[in-house]
PDB file of C-alpha atoms in Angstrom:
ATOM      1  CA  UNK O   1       0.065   0.003   0.175  1.00 97.00           C
ATOM      2  CA  UNK O   2       1.071   3.581  -0.752  1.00 98.00           C
ATOM      3  CA  UNK O   3      -0.210   6.677   1.159  1.00 98.00           C
ATOM      4  CA  UNK O   4       0.554  10.425   0.363  1.00 97.00           C
ATOM      5  CA  UNK O   5       0.008  13.063   3.034  1.00 95.00           C
ATOM      6  CA  UNK O   6       0.553  16.074   0.982  1.00 95.00           C
ATOM      7  CA  UNK O   7      -1.097  14.674  -2.765  1.00 97.00           C
ATOM      8  CA  UNK O   8      -1.038  18.229  -4.360  1.00 96.00           C
ATOM      9  CA  UNK O   9      -2.728  18.455  -7.780  1.00 97.00           C
ATOM     10  CA  UNK O  10      -1.049  15.520  -9.487  1.00 97.00           C
ATOM     11  CA  UNK O  11       0.900  17.962 -11.537  1.00 97.00           C
ATOM     12  CA  UNK O  12       3.512  20.530 -11.193  1.00 95.00           C
ATOM     13  CA  UNK O  13       2.929  24.080 -12.397  1.00 91.00           C
ATOM     14  CA  UNK O  14       5.345  23.241 -15.632  1.00 93.00           C
ATOM     15  CA  UNK O  15       3.301  20.257 -16.613  1.00 95.00           C
ATOM     16  CA  UNK O  16       5.389  17.806 -15.165  1.00 97.00           C
ATOM     17  CA  UNK O  17       3.570  14.724 -13.242  1.00 97.00           C
ATOM     18  CA  UNK O  18       3.068  15.035  -9.318  1.00 97.00           C
ATOM     19  CA  UNK O  19       4.197  12.318  -7.302  1.00 97.00           C
ATOM     20  CA  UNK O  20       1.054  10.750  -7.401  1.00 98.00           C
ATOM     21  CA  UNK O  21       1.207   9.990 -10.845  1.00 98.00           C
ATOM     22  CA  UNK O  22       4.997   9.055 -11.119  1.00 98.00           C
ATOM     23  CA  UNK O  23       4.495   6.503  -8.247  1.00 98.00           C
ATOM     24  CA  UNK O  24       0.809   5.168  -9.950  1.00 98.00           C
ATOM     25  CA  UNK O  25       2.900   4.488 -13.256  1.00 98.00           C
ATOM     26  CA  UNK O  26       6.046   3.357 -11.704  1.00 97.00           C
ATOM     27  CA  UNK O  27       3.041   0.419  -9.648  1.00 97.00           C
ATOM     28  CA  UNK O  28       1.665  -0.026 -13.015  1.00 98.00           C
ATOM     29  CA  UNK O  29       4.797  -1.211 -14.397  1.00 97.00           C
ATOM     30  CA  UNK O  30       5.482  -3.611 -11.349  1.00 97.00           C
ATOM     31  CA  UNK O  31       2.296  -5.100 -11.558  1.00 97.00           C
ATOM     32  CA  UNK O  32       3.196  -6.293 -15.213  1.00 95.00           C
ATOM     33  CA  UNK O  33       5.548  -8.524 -13.947  1.00 95.00           C
ATOM     34  CA  UNK O  34       3.927  -9.487 -10.780  1.00 95.00           C
ATOM     35  CA  UNK O  35       0.476 -11.034 -10.445  1.00 93.00           C
ATOM     36  CA  UNK O  36      -0.518  -8.751  -6.719  1.00 95.00           C
ATOM     37  CA  UNK O  37      -2.832  -6.132  -6.055  1.00 96.00           C
ATOM     38  CA  UNK O  38      -1.727  -2.446  -4.922  1.00 96.00           C
ATOM     39  CA  UNK O  39      -4.054   0.286  -2.733  1.00 97.00           C
ATOM     40  CA  UNK O  40      -3.198   4.123  -3.383  1.00 98.00           C
ATOM     41  CA  UNK O  41      -4.434   6.356  -0.602  1.00 98.00           C
ATOM     42  CA  UNK O  42      -3.739  10.065  -1.400  1.00 98.00           C
ATOM     43  CA  UNK O  43      -4.790  12.710   0.808  1.00 97.00           C
ATOM     44  CA  UNK O  44      -5.086  16.817   0.128  1.00 96.00           C
ATOM     45  CA  UNK O  45      -6.844  19.714   1.861  1.00 95.00           C
ATOM     46  CA  UNK O  46      -7.600  22.182  -1.394  1.00 96.00           C
ATOM     47  CA  UNK O  47     -10.274  21.719  -2.571  1.00 97.00           C
ATOM     48  CA  UNK O  48      -9.282  22.964  -6.079  1.00 97.00           C
ATOM     49  CA  UNK O  49      -6.046  20.945  -5.942  1.00 97.00           C
ATOM     50  CA  UNK O  50      -8.419  17.618  -4.905  1.00 98.00           C
ATOM     51  CA  UNK O  51     -10.352  18.305  -8.026  1.00 98.00           C
ATOM     52  CA  UNK O  52      -7.700  18.329 -10.179  1.00 98.00           C
ATOM     53  CA  UNK O  53      -5.768  15.568  -8.608  1.00 98.00           C
ATOM     54  CA  UNK O  54      -8.978  13.086  -9.374  1.00 98.00           C
ATOM     55  CA  UNK O  55      -9.029  14.493 -12.977  1.00 98.00           C
ATOM     56  CA  UNK O  56      -4.650  13.332 -13.279  1.00 98.00           C
ATOM     57  CA  UNK O  57      -5.456  10.438 -11.557  1.00 98.00           C
ATOM     58  CA  UNK O  58      -8.153   9.244 -13.928  1.00 98.00           C
ATOM     59  CA  UNK O  59      -5.977  10.287 -17.219  1.00 98.00           C
ATOM     60  CA  UNK O  60      -2.990   7.962 -16.058  1.00 98.00           C
ATOM     61  CA  UNK O  61      -5.525   5.313 -15.388  1.00 98.00           C
ATOM     62  CA  UNK O  62      -6.665   5.528 -18.739  1.00 98.00           C
ATOM     63  CA  UNK O  63      -3.369   4.792 -20.207  1.00 97.00           C
ATOM     64  CA  UNK O  64      -2.779   1.228 -18.516  1.00 97.00           C
ATOM     65  CA  UNK O  65      -4.750  -1.770 -19.547  1.00 96.00           C
ATOM     66  CA  UNK O  66      -7.956  -2.849 -17.820  1.00 97.00           C
ATOM     67  CA  UNK O  67      -5.906  -5.803 -16.008  1.00 96.00           C
ATOM     68  CA  UNK O  68      -3.435  -3.099 -14.327  1.00 97.00           C
ATOM     69  CA  UNK O  69      -6.414  -0.616 -13.480  1.00 97.00           C
ATOM     70  CA  UNK O  70      -8.454  -3.335 -11.506  1.00 97.00           C
ATOM     71  CA  UNK O  71      -5.330  -4.469  -9.315  1.00 98.00           C
ATOM     72  CA  UNK O  72      -4.791  -0.311  -8.035  1.00 98.00           C
ATOM     73  CA  UNK O  73      -6.937   1.120  -5.912  1.00 98.00           C
ATOM     74  CA  UNK O  74      -6.824   4.671  -6.091  1.00 98.00           C
ATOM     75  CA  UNK O  75      -8.833   6.671  -3.289  1.00 97.00           C
ATOM     76  CA  UNK O  76      -8.646  10.501  -3.048  1.00 98.00           C
ATOM     77  CA  UNK O  77      -9.904  11.994  -0.032  1.00 97.00           C
ATOM     78  CA  UNK O  78     -10.492  15.678   0.383  1.00 96.00           C
ATOM     79  CA  UNK O  79      -9.022  16.632   4.058  1.00 92.00           C
ATOM     80  CA  UNK O  80      -5.889  17.852   6.040  1.00 89.00           C
ATOM     81  CA  UNK O  81      -3.581  15.147   6.340  1.00 90.00           C
ATOM     82  CA  UNK O  82      -3.680  15.110  10.148  1.00 91.00           C
ATOM     83  CA  UNK O  83      -4.966  13.237  11.901  1.00 92.00           C
ATOM     84  CA  UNK O  84      -7.367  12.274   8.696  1.00 94.00           C
ATOM     85  CA  UNK O  85      -4.729  10.525   6.921  1.00 94.00           C
ATOM     86  CA  UNK O  86      -3.625   8.092  10.364  1.00 95.00           C
ATOM     87  CA  UNK O  87      -7.402   7.749  10.576  1.00 95.00           C
ATOM     88  CA  UNK O  88      -8.003   6.359   7.093  1.00 95.00           C
ATOM     89  CA  UNK O  89      -5.185   4.154   7.450  1.00 96.00           C
ATOM     90  CA  UNK O  90      -6.469   2.614  10.779  1.00 96.00           C
ATOM     91  CA  UNK O  91      -9.956   2.263   9.316  1.00 96.00           C
ATOM     92  CA  UNK O  92      -9.118   0.656   6.378  1.00 95.00           C
ATOM     93  CA  UNK O  93      -6.682  -2.208   8.669  1.00 96.00           C
ATOM     94  CA  UNK O  94      -3.609  -0.560   6.626  1.00 96.00           C
ATOM     95  CA  UNK O  95      -0.887  -0.565   9.687  1.00 96.00           C
ATOM     96  CA  UNK O  96       0.384  -3.363   9.963  1.00 95.00           C
ATOM     97  CA  UNK O  97       1.048  -4.566   6.378  1.00 96.00           C
ATOM     98  CA  UNK O  98       3.466  -3.324   3.998  1.00 96.00           C
ATOM     99  CA  UNK O  99       3.362   0.296   3.978  1.00 98.00           C
ATOM    100  CA  UNK O 100       5.206   3.239   2.342  1.00 97.00           C
ATOM    101  CA  UNK O 101       3.767   7.164   3.496  1.00 97.00           C
ATOM    102  CA  UNK O 102       4.739  10.065   1.400  1.00 96.00           C
ATOM    103  CA  UNK O 103       5.027  13.042   3.506  1.00 95.00           C
ATOM    104  CA  UNK O 104       6.070  15.752   1.156  1.00 91.00           C
ATOM    105  CA  UNK O 105       5.060  18.979   2.500  1.00 85.00           C
ATOM    106  CA  UNK O 106       4.645  22.239   1.185  1.00 78.00           C
ATOM    107  CA  UNK O 107       7.760  24.243   2.977  1.00 73.00           C
ATOM    108  CA  UNK O 108       6.874  24.196   6.792  1.00 72.00           C
ATOM    109  CA  UNK O 109       7.451  21.738   9.020  1.00 76.00           C
ATOM    110  CA  UNK O 110       4.005  20.682   9.204  1.00 82.00           C
ATOM    111  CA  UNK O 111       4.358  16.774  10.022  1.00 89.00           C
ATOM    112  CA  UNK O 112       4.290  16.318  13.695  1.00 90.00           C
ATOM    113  CA  UNK O 113       6.833  13.729  15.505  1.00 90.00           C
ATOM    114  CA  UNK O 114       4.230  12.303  17.165  1.00 90.00           C
ATOM    115  CA  UNK O 115       2.881  10.639  14.065  1.00 93.00           C
ATOM    116  CA  UNK O 116       6.255   9.650  12.706  1.00 92.00           C
ATOM    117  CA  UNK O 117       6.401   7.791  16.194  1.00 92.00           C
ATOM    118  CA  UNK O 118       2.839   6.430  15.788  1.00 94.00           C
ATOM    119  CA  UNK O 119       3.414   5.002  11.736  1.00 95.00           C
ATOM    120  CA  UNK O 120       6.941   3.878  13.274  1.00 93.00           C
ATOM    121  CA  UNK O 121       5.852   1.414  15.975  1.00 95.00           C
ATOM    122  CA  UNK O 122       5.196  -0.872  12.669  1.00 96.00           C
ATOM    123  CA  UNK O 123       8.033  -2.722  11.294  1.00 95.00           C
ATOM    124  CA  UNK O 124       6.809  -3.346   7.517  1.00 96.00           C
ATOM    125  CA  UNK O 125       5.809   0.908   7.387  1.00 97.00           C
ATOM    126  CA  UNK O 126       7.989   3.194   5.927  1.00 96.00           C
ATOM    127  CA  UNK O 127       7.922   6.284   5.844  1.00 95.00           C
ATOM    128  CA  UNK O 128       9.888   9.610   3.921  1.00 94.00           C
ATOM    129  CA  UNK O 129       9.691  12.827   5.052  1.00 91.00           C
ATOM    130  CA  UNK O 130      10.710  16.325   3.325  1.00 87.00           C
ATOM    131  CA  UNK O 131      10.398  19.906   4.239  1.00 78.00           C
ATOM    132  CA  UNK O 132      12.948  23.124   4.261  1.00 78.00           C
ATOM    133  CA  UNK O 133      15.155  23.165   7.060  1.00 76.00           C
ATOM    134  CA  UNK O 134      15.427  27.114   5.851  1.00 77.00           C
ATOM    135  CA  UNK O 135      11.768  28.001   6.925  1.00 77.00           C
ATOM    136  CA  UNK O 136      12.759  27.440  10.260  1.00 78.00           C
ATOM    137  CA  UNK O 137      16.497  29.001  10.501  1.00 77.00           C
ATOM    138  CA  UNK O 138      15.249  32.212   8.720  1.00 77.00           C
ATOM    139  CA  UNK O 139      11.832  32.456  10.269  1.00 74.00           C
ATOM    140  CA  UNK O 140      11.642  30.503  13.860  1.00 80.00           C
ATOM    141  CA  UNK O 141      13.696  32.245  15.830  1.00 80.00           C
ATOM    142  CA  UNK O 142      10.985  35.452  16.803  1.00 81.00           C
ATOM    143  CA  UNK O 143       8.081  33.682  16.229  1.00 81.00           C
ATOM    144  CA  UNK O 144       6.772  31.352  18.843  1.00 81.00           C
ATOM    145  CA  UNK O 145       4.432  29.642  16.470  1.00 84.00           C
ATOM    146  CA  UNK O 146       7.148  28.759  14.169  1.00 84.00           C
ATOM    147  CA  UNK O 147       9.276  27.471  17.224  1.00 87.00           C
ATOM    148  CA  UNK O 148       6.707  25.211  18.420  1.00 87.00           C
ATOM    149  CA  UNK O 149       5.738  23.930  14.625  1.00 84.00           C
ATOM    150  CA  UNK O 150       9.482  22.812  14.854  1.00 86.00           C
ATOM    151  CA  UNK O 151       9.532  21.463  18.392  1.00 89.00           C
ATOM    152  CA  UNK O 152       6.583  19.501  16.965  1.00 89.00           C
ATOM    153  CA  UNK O 153       8.222  17.657  14.095  1.00 87.00           C
ATOM    154  CA  UNK O 154      11.511  17.138  15.663  1.00 85.00           C
ATOM    155  CA  UNK O 155       9.863  15.951  19.143  1.00 90.00           C
ATOM    156  CA  UNK O 156      11.798  18.558  21.180  1.00 91.00           C
ATOM    157  CA  UNK O 157      13.117  21.897  21.386  1.00 91.00           C
ATOM    158  CA  UNK O 158      16.711  20.395  21.454  1.00 89.00           C
ATOM    159  CA  UNK O 159      17.079  21.872  17.484  1.00 86.00           C
ATOM    160  CA  UNK O 160      16.509  25.265  18.648  1.00 88.00           C
ATOM    161  CA  UNK O 161      20.252  24.925  19.117  1.00 86.00           C
ATOM    162  CA  UNK O 162      20.677  26.412  15.281  1.00 83.00           C
ATOM    163  CA  UNK O 163      19.976  29.712  16.364  1.00 84.00           C
ATOM    164  CA  UNK O 164      23.245  29.842  18.165  1.00 85.00           C
ATOM    165  CA  UNK O 165      25.315  28.583  15.044  1.00 80.00           C
ATOM    166  CA  UNK O 166      27.126  30.612  12.696  1.00 80.00           C
ATOM    167  CA  UNK O 167      25.155  30.334   9.338  1.00 75.00           C
ATOM    168  CA  UNK O 168      27.766  27.766   7.953  1.00 71.00           C
ATOM    169  CA  UNK O 169      26.616  25.679  10.353  1.00 70.00           C
ATOM    170  CA  UNK O 170      22.684  26.007  10.682  1.00 64.00           C
ATOM    171  CA  UNK O 171      22.167  23.340   7.652  1.00 60.00           C
ATOM    172  CA  UNK O 172      24.574  20.819   9.662  1.00 63.00           C
ATOM    173  CA  UNK O 173      22.604  21.225  12.936  1.00 57.00           C
ATOM    174  CA  UNK O 174      18.917  20.883  11.660  1.00 57.00           C
ATOM    175  CA  UNK O 175      19.958  18.034   9.080  1.00 58.00           C
ATOM    176  CA  UNK O 176      18.483  14.535  10.948  1.00 52.00           C
ATOM    177  CA  UNK O 177      21.162  11.895  11.568  1.00 47.00           C
ATOM    178  CA  UNK O 178      20.160   8.525  11.451  1.00 43.00           C
ATOM    179  CA  UNK O 179      20.633   5.937  14.065  1.00 42.00           C
ATOM    180  CA  UNK O 180      19.312   2.529  14.670  1.00 40.00           C
ATOM    181  CA  UNK O 181      15.848   4.153  13.842  1.00 42.00           C
ATOM    182  CA  UNK O 182      16.757   4.880  10.058  1.00 43.00           C
ATOM    183  CA  UNK O 183      17.700   3.211   6.941  1.00 39.00           C
ATOM    184  CA  UNK O 184      19.217   4.770   3.911  1.00 33.00           C
ATOM    185  CA  UNK O 185      18.708   1.867   1.676  1.00 36.00           C
ATOM    186  CA  UNK O 186      16.620   2.619  -1.015  1.00 36.00           C
ATOM    187  CA  UNK O 187      12.448   1.894  -0.044  1.00 39.00           C
ATOM    188  CA  UNK O 188      10.959  -0.953  -1.501  1.00 42.00           C
ATOM    189  CA  UNK O 189       7.341  -0.624  -3.025  1.00 42.00           C
ATOM    190  CA  UNK O 190       4.376  -2.473  -1.243  1.00 42.00           C
ATOM    191  CA  UNK O 191       4.780  -4.732  -4.035  1.00 43.00           C
ATOM    192  CA  UNK O 192       8.023  -5.948  -2.969  1.00 43.00           C
ATOM    193  CA  UNK O 193       9.963  -4.090  -5.995  1.00 41.00           C
ATOM    194  CA  UNK O 194      12.968  -1.499  -5.110  1.00 37.00           C
ATOM    195  CA  UNK O 195      11.740   1.608  -6.074  1.00 38.00           C
ATOM    196  CA  UNK O 196      13.570   4.130  -8.233  1.00 36.00           C
ATOM    197  CA  UNK O 197      14.100   6.687  -5.895  1.00 37.00           C
ATOM    198  CA  UNK O 198      17.798   7.508  -4.807  1.00 35.00           C
ATOM    199  CA  UNK O 199      18.985   5.366  -2.231  1.00 34.00           C
ATOM    200  CA  UNK O 200      20.880   8.351  -0.374  1.00 35.00           C
ATOM    201  CA  UNK O 201      17.367   9.852   0.941  1.00 37.00           C
ATOM    202  CA  UNK O 202      16.455   8.097   4.164  1.00 37.00           C
ATOM    203  CA  UNK O 203      13.630   6.776   4.942  1.00 39.00           C
ATOM    204  CA  UNK O 204      12.985   7.403   8.474  1.00 39.00           C
ATOM    205  CA  UNK O 205      11.609   4.780  10.875  1.00 41.00           C
ATOM    206  CA  UNK O 206      11.342   6.762  14.090  1.00 40.00           C
ATOM    207  CA  UNK O 207      11.483   4.971  17.779  1.00 36.00           C
ATOM    208  CA  UNK O 208      11.379   6.444  20.668  1.00 36.00           C
ATOM    209  CA  UNK O 209      12.803  10.020  20.072  1.00 40.00           C
ATOM    210  CA  UNK O 210      14.039  12.643  17.580  1.00 39.00           C
ATOM    211  CA  UNK O 211      17.373  11.630  15.464  1.00 37.00           C
ATOM    212  CA  UNK O 212      20.639  12.134  17.476  1.00 35.00           C
TER     213      UNK O 212
END
């Protein structure tokens, strides 16, 4: 199973395919070789993007044979990713089964560490998180709300030591480092097929606290 918390419109500003479309095409390619089924859960909070996402997913499905489309179920949901995504995954019994969750936020630290801990309880779940650390280094020092978001994202206020760093040291300070709860191997599709993503991007399995 594959899930996205910030699915977007399914198409980028310059017309390039968005991550939901790319993921569907990768899964479709894998299912030509493996007799399996897939389920794709896409969560998006903006109603206009949801409408376009539905259109883009219909287009990508129309380019596949019926045998493939019957084996890839696509669910597009309108709502904030948290807690709606976790509730949806619980409701369909996805937790504890092979699951890859992409949380590619729109810039700031939108993803609470508590969510990563909950997903990380399940050995068969992999999570990829992205956000722009520069948002925190530029705006959070003098803004209580942004600092609180940073605390929630990293699981503690320890990251705030970045404000005492030199400009050249800030990116090193705020970049998560892997311990035993983090793997840098290429994430695998829920089909068992290795993904096409780069192997140098960590897939973070949180344990009991933030990376050290």
